[in-house]
Coordinates of C-alpha atoms and ligand atoms in Angstrom, one line a residue:
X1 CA 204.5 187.5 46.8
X2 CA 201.9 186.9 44.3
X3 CA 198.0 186.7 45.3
X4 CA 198.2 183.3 44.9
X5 CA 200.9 182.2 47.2
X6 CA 199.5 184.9 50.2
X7 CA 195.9 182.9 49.7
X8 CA 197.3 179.4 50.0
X9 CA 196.9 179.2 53.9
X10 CA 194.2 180.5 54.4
X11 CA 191.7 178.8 52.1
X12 CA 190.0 177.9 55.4
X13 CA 188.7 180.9 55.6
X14 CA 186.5 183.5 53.2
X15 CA 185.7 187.2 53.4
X16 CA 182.6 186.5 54.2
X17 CA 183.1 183.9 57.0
X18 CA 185.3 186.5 58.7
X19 CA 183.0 189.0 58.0
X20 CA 180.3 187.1 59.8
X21 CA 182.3 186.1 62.6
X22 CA 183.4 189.5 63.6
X23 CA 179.6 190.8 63.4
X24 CA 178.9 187.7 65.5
X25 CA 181.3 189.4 68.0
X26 CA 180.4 192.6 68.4
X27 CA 176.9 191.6 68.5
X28 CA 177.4 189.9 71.7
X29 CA 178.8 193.1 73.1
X30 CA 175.3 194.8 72.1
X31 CA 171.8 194.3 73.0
X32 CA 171.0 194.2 69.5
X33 CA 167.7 192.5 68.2
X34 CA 168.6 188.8 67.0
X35 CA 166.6 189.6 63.8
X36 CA 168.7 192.2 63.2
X37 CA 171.8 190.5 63.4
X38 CA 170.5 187.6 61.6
X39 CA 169.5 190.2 58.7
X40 CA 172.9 191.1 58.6
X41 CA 174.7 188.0 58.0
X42 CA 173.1 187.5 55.0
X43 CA 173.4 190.1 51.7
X44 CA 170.1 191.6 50.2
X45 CA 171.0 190.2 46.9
X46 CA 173.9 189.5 45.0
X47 CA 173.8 189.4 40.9
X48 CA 175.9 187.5 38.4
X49 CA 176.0 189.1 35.1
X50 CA 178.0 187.5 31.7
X51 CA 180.2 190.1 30.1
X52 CA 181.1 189.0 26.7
X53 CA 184.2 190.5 25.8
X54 CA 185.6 191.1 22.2
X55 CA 189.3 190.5 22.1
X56 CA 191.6 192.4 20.0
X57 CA 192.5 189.6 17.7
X58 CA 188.7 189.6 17.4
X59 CA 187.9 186.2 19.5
X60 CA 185.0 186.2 21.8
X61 CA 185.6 185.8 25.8
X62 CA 182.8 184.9 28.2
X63 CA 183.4 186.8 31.7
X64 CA 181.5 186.5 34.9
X65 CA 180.8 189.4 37.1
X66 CA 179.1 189.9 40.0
X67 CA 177.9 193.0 42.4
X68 CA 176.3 192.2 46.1
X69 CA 174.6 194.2 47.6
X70 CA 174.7 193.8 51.5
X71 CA 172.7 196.2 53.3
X72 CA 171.5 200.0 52.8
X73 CA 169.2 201.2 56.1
X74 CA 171.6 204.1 56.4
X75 CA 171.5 205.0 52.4
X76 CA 172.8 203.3 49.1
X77 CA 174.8 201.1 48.3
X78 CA 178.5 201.9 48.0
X79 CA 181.8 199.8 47.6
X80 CA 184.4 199.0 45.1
X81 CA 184.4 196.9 41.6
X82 CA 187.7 194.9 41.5
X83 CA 189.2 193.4 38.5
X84 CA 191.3 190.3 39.5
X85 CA 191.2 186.6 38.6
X86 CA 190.3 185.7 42.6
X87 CA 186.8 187.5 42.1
X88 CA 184.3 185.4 43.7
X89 CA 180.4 185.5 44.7
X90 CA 181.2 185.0 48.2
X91 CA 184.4 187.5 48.6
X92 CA 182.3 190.0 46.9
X93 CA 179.4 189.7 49.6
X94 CA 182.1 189.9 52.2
X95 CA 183.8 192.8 50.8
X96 CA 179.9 194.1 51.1
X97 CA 179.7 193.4 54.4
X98 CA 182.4 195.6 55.2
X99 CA 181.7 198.3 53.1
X100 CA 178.4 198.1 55.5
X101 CA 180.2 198.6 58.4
X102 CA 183.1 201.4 56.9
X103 CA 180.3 203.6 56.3
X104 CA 178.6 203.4 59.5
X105 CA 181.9 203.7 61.3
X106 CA 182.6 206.8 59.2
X107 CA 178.9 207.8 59.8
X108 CA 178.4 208.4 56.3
X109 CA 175.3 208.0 54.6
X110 CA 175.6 204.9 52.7
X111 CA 175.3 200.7 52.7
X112 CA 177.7 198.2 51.8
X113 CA 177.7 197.0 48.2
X114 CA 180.9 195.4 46.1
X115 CA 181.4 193.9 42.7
X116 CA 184.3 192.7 40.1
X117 CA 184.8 190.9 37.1
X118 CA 186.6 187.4 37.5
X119 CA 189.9 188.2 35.1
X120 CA 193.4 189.5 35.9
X121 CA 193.7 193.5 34.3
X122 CA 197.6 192.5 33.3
X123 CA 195.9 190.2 30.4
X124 CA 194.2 193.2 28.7
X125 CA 194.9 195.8 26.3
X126 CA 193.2 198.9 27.7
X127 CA 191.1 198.9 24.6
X128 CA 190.1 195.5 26.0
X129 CA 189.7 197.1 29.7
X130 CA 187.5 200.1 28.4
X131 CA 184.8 197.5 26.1
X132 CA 185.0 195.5 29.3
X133 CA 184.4 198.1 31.4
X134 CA 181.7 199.5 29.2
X135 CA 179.9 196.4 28.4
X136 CA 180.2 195.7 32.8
X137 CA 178.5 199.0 33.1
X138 CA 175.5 198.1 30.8
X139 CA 174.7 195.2 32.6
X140 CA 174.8 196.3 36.0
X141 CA 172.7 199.1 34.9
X142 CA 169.4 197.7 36.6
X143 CA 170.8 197.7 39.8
X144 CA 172.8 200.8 40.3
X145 CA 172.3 204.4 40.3
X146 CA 173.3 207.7 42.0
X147 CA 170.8 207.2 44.8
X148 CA 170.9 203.3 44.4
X149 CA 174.2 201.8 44.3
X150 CA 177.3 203.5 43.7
X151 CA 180.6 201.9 42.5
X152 CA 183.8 202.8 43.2
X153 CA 187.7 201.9 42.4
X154 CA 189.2 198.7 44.2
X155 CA 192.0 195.9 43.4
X156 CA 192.5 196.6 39.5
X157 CA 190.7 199.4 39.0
X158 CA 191.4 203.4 38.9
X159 CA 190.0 206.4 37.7
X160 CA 190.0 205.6 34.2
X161 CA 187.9 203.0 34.2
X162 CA 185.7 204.9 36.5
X163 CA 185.6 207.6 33.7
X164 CA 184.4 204.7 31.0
X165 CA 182.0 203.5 33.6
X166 CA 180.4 206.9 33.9
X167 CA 180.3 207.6 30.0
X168 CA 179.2 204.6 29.3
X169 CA 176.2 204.5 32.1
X170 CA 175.6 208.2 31.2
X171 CA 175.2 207.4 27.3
X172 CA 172.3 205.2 28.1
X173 CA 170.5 207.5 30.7
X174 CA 170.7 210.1 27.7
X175 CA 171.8 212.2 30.9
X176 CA 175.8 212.8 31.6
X177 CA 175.7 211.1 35.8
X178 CA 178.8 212.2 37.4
X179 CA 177.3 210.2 40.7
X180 CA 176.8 206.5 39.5
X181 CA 181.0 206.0 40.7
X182 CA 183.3 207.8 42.6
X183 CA 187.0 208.2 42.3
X184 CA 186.7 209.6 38.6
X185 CA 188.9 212.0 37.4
X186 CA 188.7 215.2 38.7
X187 CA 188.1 216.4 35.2
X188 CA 184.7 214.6 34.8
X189 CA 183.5 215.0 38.1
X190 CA 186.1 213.4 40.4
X191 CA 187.5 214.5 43.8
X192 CA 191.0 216.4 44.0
X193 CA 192.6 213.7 46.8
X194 CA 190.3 210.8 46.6
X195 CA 193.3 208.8 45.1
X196 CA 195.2 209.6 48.0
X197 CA 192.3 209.5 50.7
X198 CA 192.5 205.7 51.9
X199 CA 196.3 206.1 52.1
X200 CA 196.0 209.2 53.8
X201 CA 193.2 207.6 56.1
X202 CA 196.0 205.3 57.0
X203 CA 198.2 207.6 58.2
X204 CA 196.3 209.9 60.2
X205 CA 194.9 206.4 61.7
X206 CA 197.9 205.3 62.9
X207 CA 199.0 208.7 64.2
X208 CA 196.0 208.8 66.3
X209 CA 197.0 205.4 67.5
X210 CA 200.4 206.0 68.1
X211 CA 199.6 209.6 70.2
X212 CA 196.8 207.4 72.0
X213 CA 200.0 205.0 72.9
X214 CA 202.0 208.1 73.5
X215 CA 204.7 206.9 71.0
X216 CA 206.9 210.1 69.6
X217 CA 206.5 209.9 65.9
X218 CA 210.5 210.2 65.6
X219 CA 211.0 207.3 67.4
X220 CA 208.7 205.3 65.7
X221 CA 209.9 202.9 63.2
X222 CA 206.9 201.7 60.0
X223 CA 206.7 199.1 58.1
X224 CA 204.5 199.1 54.8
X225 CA 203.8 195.9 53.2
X226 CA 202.7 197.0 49.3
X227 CA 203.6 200.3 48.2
X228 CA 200.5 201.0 45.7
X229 CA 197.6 204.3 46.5
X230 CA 197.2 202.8 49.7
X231 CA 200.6 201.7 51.4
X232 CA 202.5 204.8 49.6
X233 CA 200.6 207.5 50.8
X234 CA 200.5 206.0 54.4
X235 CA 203.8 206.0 54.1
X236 CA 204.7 209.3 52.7
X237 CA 202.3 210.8 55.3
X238 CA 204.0 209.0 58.3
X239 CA 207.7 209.7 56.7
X240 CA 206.4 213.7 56.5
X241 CA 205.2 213.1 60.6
X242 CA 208.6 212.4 61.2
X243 CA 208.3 208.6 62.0
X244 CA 211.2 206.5 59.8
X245 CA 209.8 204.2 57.2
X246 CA 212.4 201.4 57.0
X247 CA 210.8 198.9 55.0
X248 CA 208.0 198.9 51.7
X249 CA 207.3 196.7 49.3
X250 CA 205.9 195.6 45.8
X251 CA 204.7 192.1 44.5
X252 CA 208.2 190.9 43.9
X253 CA 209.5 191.7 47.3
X254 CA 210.3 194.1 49.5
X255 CA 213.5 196.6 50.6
X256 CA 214.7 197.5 53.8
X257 CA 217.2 200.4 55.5
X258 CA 217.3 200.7 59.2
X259 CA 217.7 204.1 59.1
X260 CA 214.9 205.0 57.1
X261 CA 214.3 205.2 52.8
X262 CA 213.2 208.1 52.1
X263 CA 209.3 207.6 50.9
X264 CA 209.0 210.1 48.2
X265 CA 212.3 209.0 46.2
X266 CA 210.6 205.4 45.5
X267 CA 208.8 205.6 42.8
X268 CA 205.7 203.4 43.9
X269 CA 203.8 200.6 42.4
X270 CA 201.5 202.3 40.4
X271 CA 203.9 205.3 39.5
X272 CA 206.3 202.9 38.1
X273 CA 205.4 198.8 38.5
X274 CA 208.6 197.4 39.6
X275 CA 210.6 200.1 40.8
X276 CA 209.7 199.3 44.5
X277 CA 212.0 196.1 44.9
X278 CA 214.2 197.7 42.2
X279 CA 215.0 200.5 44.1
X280 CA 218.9 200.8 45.3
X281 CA 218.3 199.9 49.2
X282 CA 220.5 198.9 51.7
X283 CA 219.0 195.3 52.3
X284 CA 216.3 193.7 50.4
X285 CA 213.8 190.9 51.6
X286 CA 210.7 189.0 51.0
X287 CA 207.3 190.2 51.4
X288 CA 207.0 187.1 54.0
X289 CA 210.4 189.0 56.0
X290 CA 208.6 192.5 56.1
X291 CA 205.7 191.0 57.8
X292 CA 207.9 189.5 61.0
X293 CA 210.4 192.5 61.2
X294 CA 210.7 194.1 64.6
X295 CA 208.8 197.5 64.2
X296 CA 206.7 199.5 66.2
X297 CA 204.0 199.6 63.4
X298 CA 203.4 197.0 60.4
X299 CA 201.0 198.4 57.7
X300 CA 199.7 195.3 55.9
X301 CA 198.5 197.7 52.9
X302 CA 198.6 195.1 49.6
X303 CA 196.0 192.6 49.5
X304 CA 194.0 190.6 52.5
X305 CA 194.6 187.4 54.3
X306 CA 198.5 187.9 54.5
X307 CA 198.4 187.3 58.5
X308 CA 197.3 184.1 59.3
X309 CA 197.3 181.9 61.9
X310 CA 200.6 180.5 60.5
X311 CA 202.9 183.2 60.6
X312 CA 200.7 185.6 63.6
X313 CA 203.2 184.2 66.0
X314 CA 206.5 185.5 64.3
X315 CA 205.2 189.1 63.4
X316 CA 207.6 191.4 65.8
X317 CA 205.6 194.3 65.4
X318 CA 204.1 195.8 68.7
X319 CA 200.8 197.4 66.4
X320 CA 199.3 196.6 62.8
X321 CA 196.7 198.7 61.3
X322 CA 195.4 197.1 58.3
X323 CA 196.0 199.3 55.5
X324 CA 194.4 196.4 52.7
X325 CA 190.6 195.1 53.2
X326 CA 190.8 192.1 55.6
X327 CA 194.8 191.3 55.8
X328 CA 194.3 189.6 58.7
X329 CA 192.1 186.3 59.4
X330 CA 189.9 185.0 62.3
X331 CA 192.6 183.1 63.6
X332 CA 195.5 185.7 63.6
X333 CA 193.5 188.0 65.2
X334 CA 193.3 185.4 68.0
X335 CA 196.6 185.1 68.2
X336 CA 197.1 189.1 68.4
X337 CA 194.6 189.2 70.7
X338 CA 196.5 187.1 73.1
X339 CA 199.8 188.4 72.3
X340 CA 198.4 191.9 72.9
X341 CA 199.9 193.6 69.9
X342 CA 197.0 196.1 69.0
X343 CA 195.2 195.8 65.8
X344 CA 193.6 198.6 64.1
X345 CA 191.0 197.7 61.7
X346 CA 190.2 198.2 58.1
X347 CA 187.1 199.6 58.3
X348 CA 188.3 202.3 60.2
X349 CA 192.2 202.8 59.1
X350 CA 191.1 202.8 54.8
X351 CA 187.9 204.5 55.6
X352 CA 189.2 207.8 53.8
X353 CA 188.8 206.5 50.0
X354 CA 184.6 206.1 50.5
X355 CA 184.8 209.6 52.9
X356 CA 186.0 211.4 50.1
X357 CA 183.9 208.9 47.8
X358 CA 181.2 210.9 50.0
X359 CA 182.6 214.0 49.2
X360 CA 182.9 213.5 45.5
X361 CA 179.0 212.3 45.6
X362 CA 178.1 215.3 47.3
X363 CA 180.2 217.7 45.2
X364 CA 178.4 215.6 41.8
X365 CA 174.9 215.9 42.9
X366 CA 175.5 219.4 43.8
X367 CA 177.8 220.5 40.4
X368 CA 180.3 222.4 43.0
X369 CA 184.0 221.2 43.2
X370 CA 185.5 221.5 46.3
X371 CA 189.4 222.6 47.0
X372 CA 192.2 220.0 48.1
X373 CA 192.3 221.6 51.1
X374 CA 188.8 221.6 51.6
X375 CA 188.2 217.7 51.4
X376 CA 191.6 217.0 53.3
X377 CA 190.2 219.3 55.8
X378 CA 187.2 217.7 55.8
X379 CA 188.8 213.7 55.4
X380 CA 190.6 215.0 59.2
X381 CA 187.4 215.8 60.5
X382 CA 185.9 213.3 59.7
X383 CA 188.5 210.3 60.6
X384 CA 189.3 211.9 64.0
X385 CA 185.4 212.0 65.1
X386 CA 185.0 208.2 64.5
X387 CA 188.6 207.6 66.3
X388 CA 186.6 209.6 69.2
X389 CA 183.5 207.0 69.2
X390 CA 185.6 204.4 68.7
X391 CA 188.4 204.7 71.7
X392 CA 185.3 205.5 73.7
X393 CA 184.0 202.2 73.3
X394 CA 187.5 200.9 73.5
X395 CA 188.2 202.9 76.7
X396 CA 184.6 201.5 78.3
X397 CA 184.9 198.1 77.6
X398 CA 187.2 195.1 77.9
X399 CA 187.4 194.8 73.9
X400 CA 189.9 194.8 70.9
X401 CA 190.3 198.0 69.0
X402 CA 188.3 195.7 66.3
X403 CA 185.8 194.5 68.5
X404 CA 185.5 198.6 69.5
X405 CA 185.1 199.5 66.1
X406 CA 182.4 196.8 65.2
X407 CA 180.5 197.8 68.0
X408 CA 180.2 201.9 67.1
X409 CA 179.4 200.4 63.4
X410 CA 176.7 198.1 64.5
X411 CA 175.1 200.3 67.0
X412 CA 174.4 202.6 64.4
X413 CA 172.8 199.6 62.0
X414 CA 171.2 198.2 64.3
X415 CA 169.4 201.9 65.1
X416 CA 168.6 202.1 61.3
X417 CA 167.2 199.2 61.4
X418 CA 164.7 199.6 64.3
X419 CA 163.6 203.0 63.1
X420 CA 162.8 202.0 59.7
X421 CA 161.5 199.3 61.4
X422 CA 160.7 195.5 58.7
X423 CA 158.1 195.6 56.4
X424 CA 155.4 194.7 55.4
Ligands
LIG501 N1 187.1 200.2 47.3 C1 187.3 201.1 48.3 C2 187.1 200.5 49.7 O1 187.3 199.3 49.8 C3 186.4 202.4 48.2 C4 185.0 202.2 48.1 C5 184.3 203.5 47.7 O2 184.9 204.6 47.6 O3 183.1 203.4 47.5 O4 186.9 201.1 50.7

C-alpha cells in the first residue's frame, strides 16, 4: 500500500483535527481550566522556512519546510523532522500535539514540537539529502537548541541525517552540540538502542496489555503491519516472548504463515527494502488483508490513518496497539469503541524512541555514554510506570485505554500550566 492509497479515505480527517478531538475528550473527563484546554488546541507557533536545494545536475529546487511548535510547560520542545512528500503545516502541528502528550505520558521533561520538509527521500541522492539536510538545519537555527527545541528522527529520516543536522548546527555555534537532535549515531553522541527503543516500546506495551488481559504469550497470535525500526523490533521482541508472529509487511504487501515466520530471518524494510513481501512465505496478502486477519493483536506500525471508519468493522483482531503515530482515525476509534476491541494508543505504545531520545539528551549534556543495558533497563522502567498511571485511570473510570492515557497526559499539562501560571 503506498501513502497515498492508505490516505484516500480519510481525507476527512487531519492530524490535527484528531488530535484536538481526542484532547476535547479527555478534557471532559478532567476538571481542567477551559483556558487551558483552549491553549492547547492551538500550537505556540509554527514556522515555514524555503530550503533551496542544489541538485546534482546542478538545477535549483525550491523546498518548503516547516517546524511547530505546540506546547513546552513541562520543558522543550521535542518531536521528529520527517522527510515525505505528504508534509503539511497542519500534520506537522498535529504530530506536535502528540509529541505534547507522549512526553507527559512518559513524564519526561519535554513539549511537543515536529517538523519535515515537503519532498519524498527516494528522489534524492544522499549528497542531495545531506545539502538538504544541512541547508534545513541553518534555517531552523533561530528556533531550536539543546534547551529550546530538539529534533529527532521520523518518517524519512535516521541517524545520518541526524549526524549532518548536528555538524552542520554545530559549525555555526562554533561549538560541537551533541543535544540539538537525538537519535545520532552512537559515535557522535547517539544512544546505543534508541533505534530500537519505539519498537521495543511496542513490545513491552503490548505484553503489559496482554498479561493485564491475562493472555499466555504462546498462545497469542501478532500481526505487524510495516516491518521498518518500529514494526520489526515489536515483532522480534514479541516472537522472543514466545507469542507467534504470523503476518508482517512492507509497502508492497504483506506475507503470512499460520504457524508463525520466524522474525529475525526477514530481513526488514530498512535492512533490505523489498525483502519483506519477497520473503519465501507460506501465503502472501495485501496490506489491506493484514489489517482484517483474525488475530489476537494487530500492530498497525507503518504510517497513520490506515483504520478508518471504512474498513474498522472488518478488522478481526480482538486488540490493536498503534505501533505508527495516529493509524487510527476519530471514527474507527468509534467503531472500536463499540465493538469493544481494546485500543492501545500511540502516545503510550511508541513512547520508547523520545524516552531514550531523553536518555541520549541527558547522556549529551552530561558527556557520559550510558551501556545498552543501562538504557533498556531504564526504557522498562520507565514504560511500565506510565502503564501503572495509565490502567489506574483505566481501572477508575468508565474510559477507553485512549481516553485513560489522555487523561494521565493532560493532568500533568494542565498542572504545568497552573503552576507556571499565564503571563503577563
Ligand atoms: N519521531 C519520534 C516520535 O514520533 C521520536 C521523537 C523524538 O525522539 O524526539 O515519537
Amino acid at each position: 500500500m503506498t501513502a497515498d492509497e492508505s490516505q484516500s479515505d480519510h481525507a476527512e480527517e487531519s492530524a490535527v483535527e484528531t488530535a484536538r478531538r481526542q484532547l476535547e475528550r479527555a478534557a471532559t473527563h478532567l476538571d481542567v481550566d477551559e483556558g487551558i484546554v483552549d491553549r492547547l488546541r492551538y500550537p505556540k507557533d509554527v514556522y515555514r522556512v524555503t530550503i533551496p536545494l542544489e541538485r546534482d545536475d546542478g538545477s535549483r529546487e525550491m523546498l518548503t519546510g516547516y517546524r511547530a511548535h505546540h506546547d513546552n510547560v513541562r520543558g522543550p520542545y521535542k518531536g521528529g523532522l520527517r522527510y515525505h512528500p505528504g508534509v503539511t503545516e497542519e500534520e506537522c502541528v498535529g504530530l506536535a500535539m502528540w509529541m505534547t502528550w507522549k512526553c507527559a505520558v512518559m513524564d519526561i521533561p519535554f513539549g511537543g514540537g515536529k517538523g519535515g520538509v515537503v519532498v519524498d527521500p527516494k528522489d534524492l541522492s544522499d549528497d542531495e539529502k545531506e545539502r538538504l539536510t544541512r541547508r534545513f538545519a541553518e534555517e531552523l537555527r533561530p528556533v531550536i537548541g539543546p534547551m529550546k527545541d530538539i529534533p529527532a528522527p521520523d518518517m524519512g529520516t535516521d541517524p545520518a541525517t541526524m549526524a549532518w543536522f548536528m555538524d552542520a548546527y554545530s559549525m555555526q555555534e562554533g561549538e560541537t552540540s551533541p543535544g540539538i537532535v537525538t537519535g545520532k549515531p552512537p559515535v557522535v553522541g547517539g544512544s546505543y538502542g534508541r533505534e530500537e527503543a519505539p519498537g521495543r516500546s511496542v513490545g513491552i506495551i503490548t505484553r503489559e496489555a496482554m498479561d493485564y488481559y491475562g493472555w499466555d504469550p504462546a498462545e497469542t497470535t501478532v500481526a505487524v503491519q510495516g516491518f521498518g525500526s518500529v514494526g520489526a523490533n515489536a515483532a522480534r521482541y514479541l516472537d522472543d516472548l514466545g507469542a507467534s508472529v504470523v503476518a508482517v509487511s512492507d509497502v508492497d504487501g504483506a506475507i503470512y504463515d499460520p504457524d508463525g515466520l520466524d522474525t529475525t530471518d526477514v530481513e526488514d524494510h530498512d535492512e533490505r527494502p523489498g525483502m519483506v513481501s519477497g520473503y519465501d512465505a507460506p501465503e502472501s496478502l495485501t496490506n489491506e488483508q493484514l489489517l482484517e486477519l483474525d488475530v489476537d493483536v494487530l500492530i498497525p506500525a507503518a504510517i497513520g490513518n490506515v483504520l478508518t471508519g471504512m474498513n474498522a468493522r472488518e478488522v478481526s483482531a480482538d486488540m490493536i496497539v498503534e505501533g505508527a503515530n495516529g493509524p487510527a482515525t476519530s471514527d474507527a476509534d468509534r467503531i472500536f469503541e463499540e465493538r469493544e476491541i481494546p485500543v492501545i494508543p500511540d502516545i503510550v505504545a511508541n513512547a520508547g524512541g523520545v524516552t531514550v531520545s531523553y536518555f541520549e539528551w541527558l547522556q549529551d549534556i552530561n558527556r557520559r555514554k550510558w551501556s545498552v543495558e543501562r538504557v533498556n533497563d531504564e526504557l522498562e522502567a520507565e514504560m511500565c510506570s506510565a502503564w501503572e498511571a495509565i490502567r489506574k485511570e483505566y481501572d477508575t473510570r468508565d474510559v477507553t485505554w485512549r481516553d485513560a492515557t489522555y487523561i494521565v497526559a493532560l493532568e500533568r499539562i494542565a498542572e504545568g500550566h497552573e503552576a507556571r501560571g499565564l503571563w503577563p
